[in-house]
Short mmCIF file of C-alpha atoms and ligand atoms in Angstrom, two decimals:
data_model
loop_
_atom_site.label_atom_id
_atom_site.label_comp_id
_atom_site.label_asym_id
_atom_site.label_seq_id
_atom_site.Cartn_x
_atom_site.Cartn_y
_atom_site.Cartn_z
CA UNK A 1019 -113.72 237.61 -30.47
CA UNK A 1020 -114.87 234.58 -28.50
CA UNK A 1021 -118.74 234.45 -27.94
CA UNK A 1022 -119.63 234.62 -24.14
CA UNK A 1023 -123.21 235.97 -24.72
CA UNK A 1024 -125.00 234.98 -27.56
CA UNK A 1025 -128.71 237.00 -28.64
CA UNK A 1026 -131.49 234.55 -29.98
CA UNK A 1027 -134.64 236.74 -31.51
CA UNK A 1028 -137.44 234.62 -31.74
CA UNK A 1029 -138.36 232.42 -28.70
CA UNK A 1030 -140.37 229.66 -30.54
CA UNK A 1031 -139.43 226.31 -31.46
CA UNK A 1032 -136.02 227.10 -33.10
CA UNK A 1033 -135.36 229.89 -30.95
CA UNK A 1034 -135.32 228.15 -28.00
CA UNK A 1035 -134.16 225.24 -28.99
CA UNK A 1036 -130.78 227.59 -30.28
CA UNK A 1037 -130.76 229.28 -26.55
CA UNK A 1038 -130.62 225.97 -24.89
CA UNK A 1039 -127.97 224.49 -26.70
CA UNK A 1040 -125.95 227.56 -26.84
CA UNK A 1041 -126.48 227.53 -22.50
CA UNK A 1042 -125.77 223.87 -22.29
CA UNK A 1043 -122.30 224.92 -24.03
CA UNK A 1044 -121.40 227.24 -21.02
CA UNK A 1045 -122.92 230.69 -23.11
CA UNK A 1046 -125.16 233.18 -21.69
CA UNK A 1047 -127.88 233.65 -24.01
CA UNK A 1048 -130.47 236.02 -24.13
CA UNK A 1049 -133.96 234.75 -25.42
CA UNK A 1050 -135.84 237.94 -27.70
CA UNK A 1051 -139.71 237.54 -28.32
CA UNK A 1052 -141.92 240.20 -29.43
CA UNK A 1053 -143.05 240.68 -25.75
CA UNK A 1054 -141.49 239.54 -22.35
CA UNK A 1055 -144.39 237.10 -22.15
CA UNK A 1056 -143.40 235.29 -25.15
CA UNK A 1057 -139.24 235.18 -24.28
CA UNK A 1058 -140.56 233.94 -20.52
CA UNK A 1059 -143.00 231.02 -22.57
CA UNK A 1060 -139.82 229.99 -24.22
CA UNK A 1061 -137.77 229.86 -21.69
CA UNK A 1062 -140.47 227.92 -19.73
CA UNK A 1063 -140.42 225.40 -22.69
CA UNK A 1064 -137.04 225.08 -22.19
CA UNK A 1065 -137.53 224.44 -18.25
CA UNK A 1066 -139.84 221.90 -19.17
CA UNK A 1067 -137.49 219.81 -21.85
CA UNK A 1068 -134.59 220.07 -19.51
CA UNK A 1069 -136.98 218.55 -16.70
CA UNK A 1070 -137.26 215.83 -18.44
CA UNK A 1071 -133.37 214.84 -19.40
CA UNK A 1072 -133.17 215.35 -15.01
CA UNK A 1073 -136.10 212.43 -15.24
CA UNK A 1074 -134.50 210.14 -17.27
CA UNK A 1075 -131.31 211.14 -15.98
CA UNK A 1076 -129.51 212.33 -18.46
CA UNK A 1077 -128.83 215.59 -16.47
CA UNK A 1078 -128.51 216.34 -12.86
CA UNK A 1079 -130.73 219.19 -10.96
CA UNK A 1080 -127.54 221.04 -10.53
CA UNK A 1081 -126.95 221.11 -13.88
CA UNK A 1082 -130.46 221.92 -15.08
CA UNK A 1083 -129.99 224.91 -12.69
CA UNK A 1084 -126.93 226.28 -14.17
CA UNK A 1085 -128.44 226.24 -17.95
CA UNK A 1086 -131.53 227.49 -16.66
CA UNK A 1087 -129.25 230.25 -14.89
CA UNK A 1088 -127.69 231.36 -17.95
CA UNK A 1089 -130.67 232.10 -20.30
CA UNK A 1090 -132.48 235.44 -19.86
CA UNK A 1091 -135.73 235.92 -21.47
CA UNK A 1092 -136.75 240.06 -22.94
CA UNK A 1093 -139.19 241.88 -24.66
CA UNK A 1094 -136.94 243.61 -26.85
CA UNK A 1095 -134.11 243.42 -29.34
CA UNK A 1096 -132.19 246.21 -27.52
CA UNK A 1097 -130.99 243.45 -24.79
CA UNK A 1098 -129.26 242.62 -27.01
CA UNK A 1099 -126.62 245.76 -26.94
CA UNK A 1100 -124.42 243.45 -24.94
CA UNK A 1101 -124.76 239.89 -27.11
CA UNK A 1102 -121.22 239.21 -29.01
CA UNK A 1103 -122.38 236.80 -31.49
CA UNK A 1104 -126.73 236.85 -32.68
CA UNK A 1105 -128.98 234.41 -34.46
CA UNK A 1106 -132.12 235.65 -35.42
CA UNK A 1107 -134.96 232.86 -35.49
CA UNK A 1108 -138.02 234.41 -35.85
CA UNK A 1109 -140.88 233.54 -38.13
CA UNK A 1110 -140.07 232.68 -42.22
CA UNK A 1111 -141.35 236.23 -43.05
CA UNK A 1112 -138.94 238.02 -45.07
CA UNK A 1113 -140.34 241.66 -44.29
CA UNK A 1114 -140.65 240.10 -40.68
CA UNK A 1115 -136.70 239.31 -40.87
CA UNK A 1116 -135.73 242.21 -42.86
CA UNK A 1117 -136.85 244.27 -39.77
CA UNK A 1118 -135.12 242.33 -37.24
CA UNK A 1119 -132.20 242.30 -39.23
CA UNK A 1120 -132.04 246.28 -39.59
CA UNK A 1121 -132.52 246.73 -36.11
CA UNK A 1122 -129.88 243.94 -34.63
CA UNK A 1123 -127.59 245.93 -37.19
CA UNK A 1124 -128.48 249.31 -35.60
CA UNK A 1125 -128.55 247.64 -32.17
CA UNK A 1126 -125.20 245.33 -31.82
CA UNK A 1127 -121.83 246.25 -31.42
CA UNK A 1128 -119.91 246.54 -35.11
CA UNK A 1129 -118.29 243.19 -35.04
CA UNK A 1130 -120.80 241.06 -33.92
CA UNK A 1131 -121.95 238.63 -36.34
CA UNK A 1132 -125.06 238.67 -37.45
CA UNK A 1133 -126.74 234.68 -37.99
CA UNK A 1134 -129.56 233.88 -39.46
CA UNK A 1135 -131.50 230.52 -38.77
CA UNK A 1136 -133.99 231.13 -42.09
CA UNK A 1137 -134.68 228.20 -44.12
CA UNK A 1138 -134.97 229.67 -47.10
CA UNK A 1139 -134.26 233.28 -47.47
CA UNK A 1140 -131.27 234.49 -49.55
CA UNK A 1141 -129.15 235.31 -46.69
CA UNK A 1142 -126.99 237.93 -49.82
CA UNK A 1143 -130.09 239.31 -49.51
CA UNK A 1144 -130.94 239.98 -46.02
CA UNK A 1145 -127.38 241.24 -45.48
CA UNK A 1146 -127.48 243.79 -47.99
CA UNK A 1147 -129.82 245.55 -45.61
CA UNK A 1148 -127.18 246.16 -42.89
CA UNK A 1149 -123.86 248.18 -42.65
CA UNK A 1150 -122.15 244.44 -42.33
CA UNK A 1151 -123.19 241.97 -45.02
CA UNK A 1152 -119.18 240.88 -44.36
CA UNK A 1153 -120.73 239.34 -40.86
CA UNK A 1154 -124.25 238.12 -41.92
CA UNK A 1155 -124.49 234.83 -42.28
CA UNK A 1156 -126.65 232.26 -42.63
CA UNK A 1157 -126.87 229.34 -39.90
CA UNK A 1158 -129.32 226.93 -40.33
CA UNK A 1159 -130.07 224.59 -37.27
CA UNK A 1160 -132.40 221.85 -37.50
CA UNK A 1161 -135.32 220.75 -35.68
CA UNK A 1162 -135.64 219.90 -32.56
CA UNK A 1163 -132.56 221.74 -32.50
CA UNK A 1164 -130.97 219.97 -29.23
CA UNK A 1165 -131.28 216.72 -31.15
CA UNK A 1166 -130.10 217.19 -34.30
CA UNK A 1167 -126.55 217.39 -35.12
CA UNK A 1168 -126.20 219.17 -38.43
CA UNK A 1169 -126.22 223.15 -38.64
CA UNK A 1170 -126.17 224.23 -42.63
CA UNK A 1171 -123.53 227.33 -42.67
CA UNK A 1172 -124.93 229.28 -45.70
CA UNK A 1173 -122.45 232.33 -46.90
CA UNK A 1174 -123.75 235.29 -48.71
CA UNK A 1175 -121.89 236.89 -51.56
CA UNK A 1176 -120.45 239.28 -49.43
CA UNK A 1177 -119.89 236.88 -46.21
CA UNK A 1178 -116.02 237.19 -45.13
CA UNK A 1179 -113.57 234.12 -44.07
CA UNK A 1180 -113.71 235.12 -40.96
CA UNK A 1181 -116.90 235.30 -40.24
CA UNK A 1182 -117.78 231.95 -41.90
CA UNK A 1183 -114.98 230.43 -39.33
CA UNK A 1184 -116.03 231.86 -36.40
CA UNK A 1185 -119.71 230.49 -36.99
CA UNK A 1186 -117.97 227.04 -37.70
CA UNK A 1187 -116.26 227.35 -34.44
CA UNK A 1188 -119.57 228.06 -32.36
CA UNK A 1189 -121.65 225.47 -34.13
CA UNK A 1190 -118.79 223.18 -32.91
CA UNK A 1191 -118.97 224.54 -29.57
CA UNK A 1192 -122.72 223.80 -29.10
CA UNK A 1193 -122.28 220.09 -30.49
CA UNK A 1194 -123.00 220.64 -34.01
CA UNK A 1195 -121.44 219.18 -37.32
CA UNK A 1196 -121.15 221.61 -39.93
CA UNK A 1197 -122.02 221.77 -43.52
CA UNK A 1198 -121.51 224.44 -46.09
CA UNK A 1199 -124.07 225.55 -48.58
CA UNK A 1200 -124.33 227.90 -51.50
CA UNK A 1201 -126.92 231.17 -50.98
CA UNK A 1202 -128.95 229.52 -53.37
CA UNK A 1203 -132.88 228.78 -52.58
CA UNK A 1204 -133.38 226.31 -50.40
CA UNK A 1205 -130.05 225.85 -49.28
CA UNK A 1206 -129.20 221.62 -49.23
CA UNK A 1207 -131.25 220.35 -47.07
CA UNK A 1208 -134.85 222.05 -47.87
CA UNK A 1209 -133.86 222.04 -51.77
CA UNK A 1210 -134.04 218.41 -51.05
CA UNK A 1211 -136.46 217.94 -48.59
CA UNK A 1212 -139.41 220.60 -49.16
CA UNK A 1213 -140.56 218.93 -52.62
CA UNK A 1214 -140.35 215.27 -50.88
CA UNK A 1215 -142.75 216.98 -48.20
CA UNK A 1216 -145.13 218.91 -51.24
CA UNK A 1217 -145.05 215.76 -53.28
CA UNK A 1218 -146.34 213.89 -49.88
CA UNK A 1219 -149.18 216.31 -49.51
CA UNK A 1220 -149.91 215.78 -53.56
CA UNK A 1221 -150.21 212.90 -52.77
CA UNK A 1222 -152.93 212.65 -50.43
CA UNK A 1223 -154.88 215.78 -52.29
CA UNK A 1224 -154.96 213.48 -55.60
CA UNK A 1225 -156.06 210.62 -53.18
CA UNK A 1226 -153.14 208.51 -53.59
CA UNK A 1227 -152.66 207.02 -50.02
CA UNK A 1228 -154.03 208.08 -46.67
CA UNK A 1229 -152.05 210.41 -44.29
CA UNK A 1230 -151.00 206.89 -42.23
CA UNK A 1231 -150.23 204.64 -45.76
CA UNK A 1232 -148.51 207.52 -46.98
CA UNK A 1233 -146.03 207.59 -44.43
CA UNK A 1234 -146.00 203.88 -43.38
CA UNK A 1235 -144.97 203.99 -47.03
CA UNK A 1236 -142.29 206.58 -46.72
CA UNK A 1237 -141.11 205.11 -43.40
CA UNK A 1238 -140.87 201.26 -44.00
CA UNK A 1239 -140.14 201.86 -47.81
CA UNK A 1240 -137.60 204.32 -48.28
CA UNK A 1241 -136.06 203.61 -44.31
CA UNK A 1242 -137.08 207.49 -43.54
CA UNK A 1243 -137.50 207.36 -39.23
CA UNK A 1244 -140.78 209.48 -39.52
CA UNK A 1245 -142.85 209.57 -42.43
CA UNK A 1246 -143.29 212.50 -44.73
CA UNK A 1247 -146.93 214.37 -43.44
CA UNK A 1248 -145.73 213.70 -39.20
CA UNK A 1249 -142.43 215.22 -40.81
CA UNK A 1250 -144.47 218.34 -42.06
CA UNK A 1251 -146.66 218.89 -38.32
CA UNK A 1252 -143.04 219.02 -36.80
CA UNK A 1253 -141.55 221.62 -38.66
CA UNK A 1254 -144.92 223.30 -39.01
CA UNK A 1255 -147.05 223.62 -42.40
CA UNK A 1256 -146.41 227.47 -42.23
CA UNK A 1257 -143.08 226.75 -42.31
CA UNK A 1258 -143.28 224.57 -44.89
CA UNK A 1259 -145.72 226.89 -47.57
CA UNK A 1260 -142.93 229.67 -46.90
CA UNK A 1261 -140.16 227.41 -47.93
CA UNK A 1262 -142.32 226.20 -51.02
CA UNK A 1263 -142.85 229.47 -52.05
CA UNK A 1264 -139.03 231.23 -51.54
CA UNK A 1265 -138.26 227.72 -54.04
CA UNK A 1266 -141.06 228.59 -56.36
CA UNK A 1267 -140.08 231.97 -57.07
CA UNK A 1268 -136.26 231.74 -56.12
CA UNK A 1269 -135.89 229.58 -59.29
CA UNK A 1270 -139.40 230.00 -61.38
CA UNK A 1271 -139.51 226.44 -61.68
CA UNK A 1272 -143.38 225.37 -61.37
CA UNK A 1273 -141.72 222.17 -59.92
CA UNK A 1274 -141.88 223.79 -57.14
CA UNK A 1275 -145.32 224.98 -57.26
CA UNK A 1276 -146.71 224.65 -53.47
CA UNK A 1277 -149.84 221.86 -53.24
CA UNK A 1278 -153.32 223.68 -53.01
CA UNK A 1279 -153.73 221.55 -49.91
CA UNK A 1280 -150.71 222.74 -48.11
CA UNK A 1281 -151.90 226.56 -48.41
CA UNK A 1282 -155.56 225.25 -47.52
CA UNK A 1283 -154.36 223.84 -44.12
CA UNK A 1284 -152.01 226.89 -43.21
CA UNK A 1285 -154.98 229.10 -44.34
CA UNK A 1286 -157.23 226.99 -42.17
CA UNK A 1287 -154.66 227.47 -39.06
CA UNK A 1288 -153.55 223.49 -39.32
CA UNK A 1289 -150.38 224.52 -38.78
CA UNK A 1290 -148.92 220.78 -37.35
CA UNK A 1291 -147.88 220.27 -33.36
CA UNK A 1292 -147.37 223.78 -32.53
CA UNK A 1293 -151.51 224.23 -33.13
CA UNK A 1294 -152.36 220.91 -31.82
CA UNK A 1295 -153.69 220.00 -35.27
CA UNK A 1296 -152.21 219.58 -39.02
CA UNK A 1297 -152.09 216.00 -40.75
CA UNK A 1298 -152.71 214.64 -37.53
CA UNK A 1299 -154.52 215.73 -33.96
CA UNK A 1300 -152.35 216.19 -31.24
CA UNK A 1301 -153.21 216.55 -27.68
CA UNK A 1302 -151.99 218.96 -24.61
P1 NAD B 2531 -142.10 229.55 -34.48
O1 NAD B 2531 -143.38 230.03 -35.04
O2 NAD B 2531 -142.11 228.41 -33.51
O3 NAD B 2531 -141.32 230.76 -33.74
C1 NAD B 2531 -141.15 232.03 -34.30
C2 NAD B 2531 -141.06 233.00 -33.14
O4 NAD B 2531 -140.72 234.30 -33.66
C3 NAD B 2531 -142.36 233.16 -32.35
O5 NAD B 2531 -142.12 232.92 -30.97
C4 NAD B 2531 -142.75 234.60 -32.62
O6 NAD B 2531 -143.45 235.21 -31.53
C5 NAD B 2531 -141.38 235.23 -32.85
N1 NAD B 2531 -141.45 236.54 -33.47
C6 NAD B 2531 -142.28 236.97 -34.46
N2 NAD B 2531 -142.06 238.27 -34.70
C7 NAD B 2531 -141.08 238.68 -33.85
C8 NAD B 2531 -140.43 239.92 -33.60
N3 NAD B 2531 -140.76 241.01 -34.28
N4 NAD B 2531 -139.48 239.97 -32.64
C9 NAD B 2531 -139.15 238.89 -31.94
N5 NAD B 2531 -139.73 237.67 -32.12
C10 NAD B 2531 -140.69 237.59 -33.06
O7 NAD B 2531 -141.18 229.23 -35.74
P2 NAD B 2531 -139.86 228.29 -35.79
O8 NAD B 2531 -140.27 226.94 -36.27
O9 NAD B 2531 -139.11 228.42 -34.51
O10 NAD B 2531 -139.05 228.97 -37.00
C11 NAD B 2531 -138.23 230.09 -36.79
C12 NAD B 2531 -137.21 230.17 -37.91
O11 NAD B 2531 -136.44 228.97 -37.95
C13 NAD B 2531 -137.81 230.35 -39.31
O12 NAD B 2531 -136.95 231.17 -40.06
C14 NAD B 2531 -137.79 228.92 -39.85
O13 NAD B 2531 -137.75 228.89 -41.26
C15 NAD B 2531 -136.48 228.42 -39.27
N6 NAD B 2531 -136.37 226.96 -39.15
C16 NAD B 2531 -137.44 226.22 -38.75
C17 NAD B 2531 -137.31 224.85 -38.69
C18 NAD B 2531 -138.47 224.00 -38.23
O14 NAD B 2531 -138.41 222.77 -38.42
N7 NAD B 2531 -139.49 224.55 -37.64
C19 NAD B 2531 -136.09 224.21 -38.99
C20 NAD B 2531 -135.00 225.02 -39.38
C21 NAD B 2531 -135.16 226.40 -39.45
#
């Protein structure tokens, strides 16, 4: 059926990103956190990016109203009773996302599909925890997700046709390109792009470059638009140990053994922009 509401869990940087997109495309969505406090900081984030496209006018008020209008922020996952289509986008925790996904199953009507925006977790997996692993599915937007095109469609084993094209259809529908990927770890893009960002932070550790030369390096060398390490602070370092790790022991390759360094900074609470500190300092 066609999506009118859509339910986003998680109202952090992906989250909200997802809601805003999805409300910018004419579709309610409802914005989960673990508390109303957290949804309402999400939303506010959002309030705050579309501000700025009325600035530089790229949107009207009007229109900043009427995305605004359709995104509700709650405290809890059963608001979403009435959602027809869900992503879940909550922290790369699999025990965190196992959870969710149990009680979206319990929660949401039967044939609503179930997304999920992990990076790195087998999405086979997390739908073999519900009553409907036919309409679990992963869908992997990137970051910042209202300016970047691609969304990674990942099908489990047990993922139907169906549900794979209706996903297509919505990822269309907010903008997107699509891409399909085996349920294998890492998906494409982080398969790819996690060890460039681990072999960046090797680098430093062993002394190699500083954080700057290192991606000056990566930037003006290799025609990357952001270097490596500022590449790391966006997506967050926590982010970026979980994906390391779901590679390491998804395969058993020690290629993809995560750097010392990387688990020092996340265990230090350097966790990139969203903590104001991580290769770099950032401000406000
Ligand atoms: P984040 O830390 O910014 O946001 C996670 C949010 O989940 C937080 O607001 C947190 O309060 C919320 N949360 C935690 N437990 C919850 C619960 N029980 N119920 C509801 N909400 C809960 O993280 P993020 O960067 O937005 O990442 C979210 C997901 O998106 C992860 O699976 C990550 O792998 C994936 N992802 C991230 C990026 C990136 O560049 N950051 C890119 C693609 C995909």
């Amino acid at each position: 059926m066609a999506t009118h509401v859509i339910g986003v869990v998680g109202a952090g940087q992906m989250g909200a990103g997802i809601a805003q997109v999805a409300a910018q495309a004419g579709i309610e969505a409802i914005l989960v956190d673990v508390d109303l406090a957290r949804a309402e900081a999400g939303r506010k984030g959002i309030d705050k990016r579309l501000a700025r496209s009325v600035e530089k006018g790229k949107m009207t008020a009007e229109e900043r109203d009427a995305v605004l209008g359709r995104i509700r922020a709650a405290g809890a996952i059963a608001a979403l009773a009435s959602a027809d289509f869900v992503v879940e986008a909550v922290s790369e925790d699999e025990k965190l996302k196992a959870r969710i996904l149990t009680d979206l199953d319990k929660t949401c009507r039967p044939d609503v599909i179930l997304a999920t925006n992990t990076s790195s977790i087998p999405i086979t997996r997390l739908g073999a925890l519900t009553s409907r692993p036919d309409r679990v599915i992963g869908m992997h937007f990137m970051n910042p997700v209202p300016v970047m095109e691609l969304v990674e469609v990942i099908r489990g084993l047990a993922t139907s046709d169906e549900t794979h094209h209706a996903t297509v259809e919505l990822a269309r529908r907010m903008g997107k390109k699509t891409v399909v990927a085996r349920d294998m770890p890492g998906f494409i893009v982080n398969r790819v792009l996690m060890p460039m960002i681990n072999e960046a932070v090797v680098a430093l550790y062993e002394g190699i470059g500083s954080v700057e030369d290192i991606d000056v390096a990566m930037k003006l060398g290799t025609n990357q638009p952001m270097g490596p390490l500022t590449l790391a602070d966006f997506i967050g370092l926590d982010t970026c140990l979980a994906i390391m790790e779901v590679l390491h022991h998804g395969t058993g390759d020690t290629k993809y053994r995560p750097c010392a360094l990387l688990r020092q900074y996340v265990e230090a609470g350097w966790l990139g922009r969203k903590t104001g500190r991580g290769f770099y300092k950032y401000e406000g």
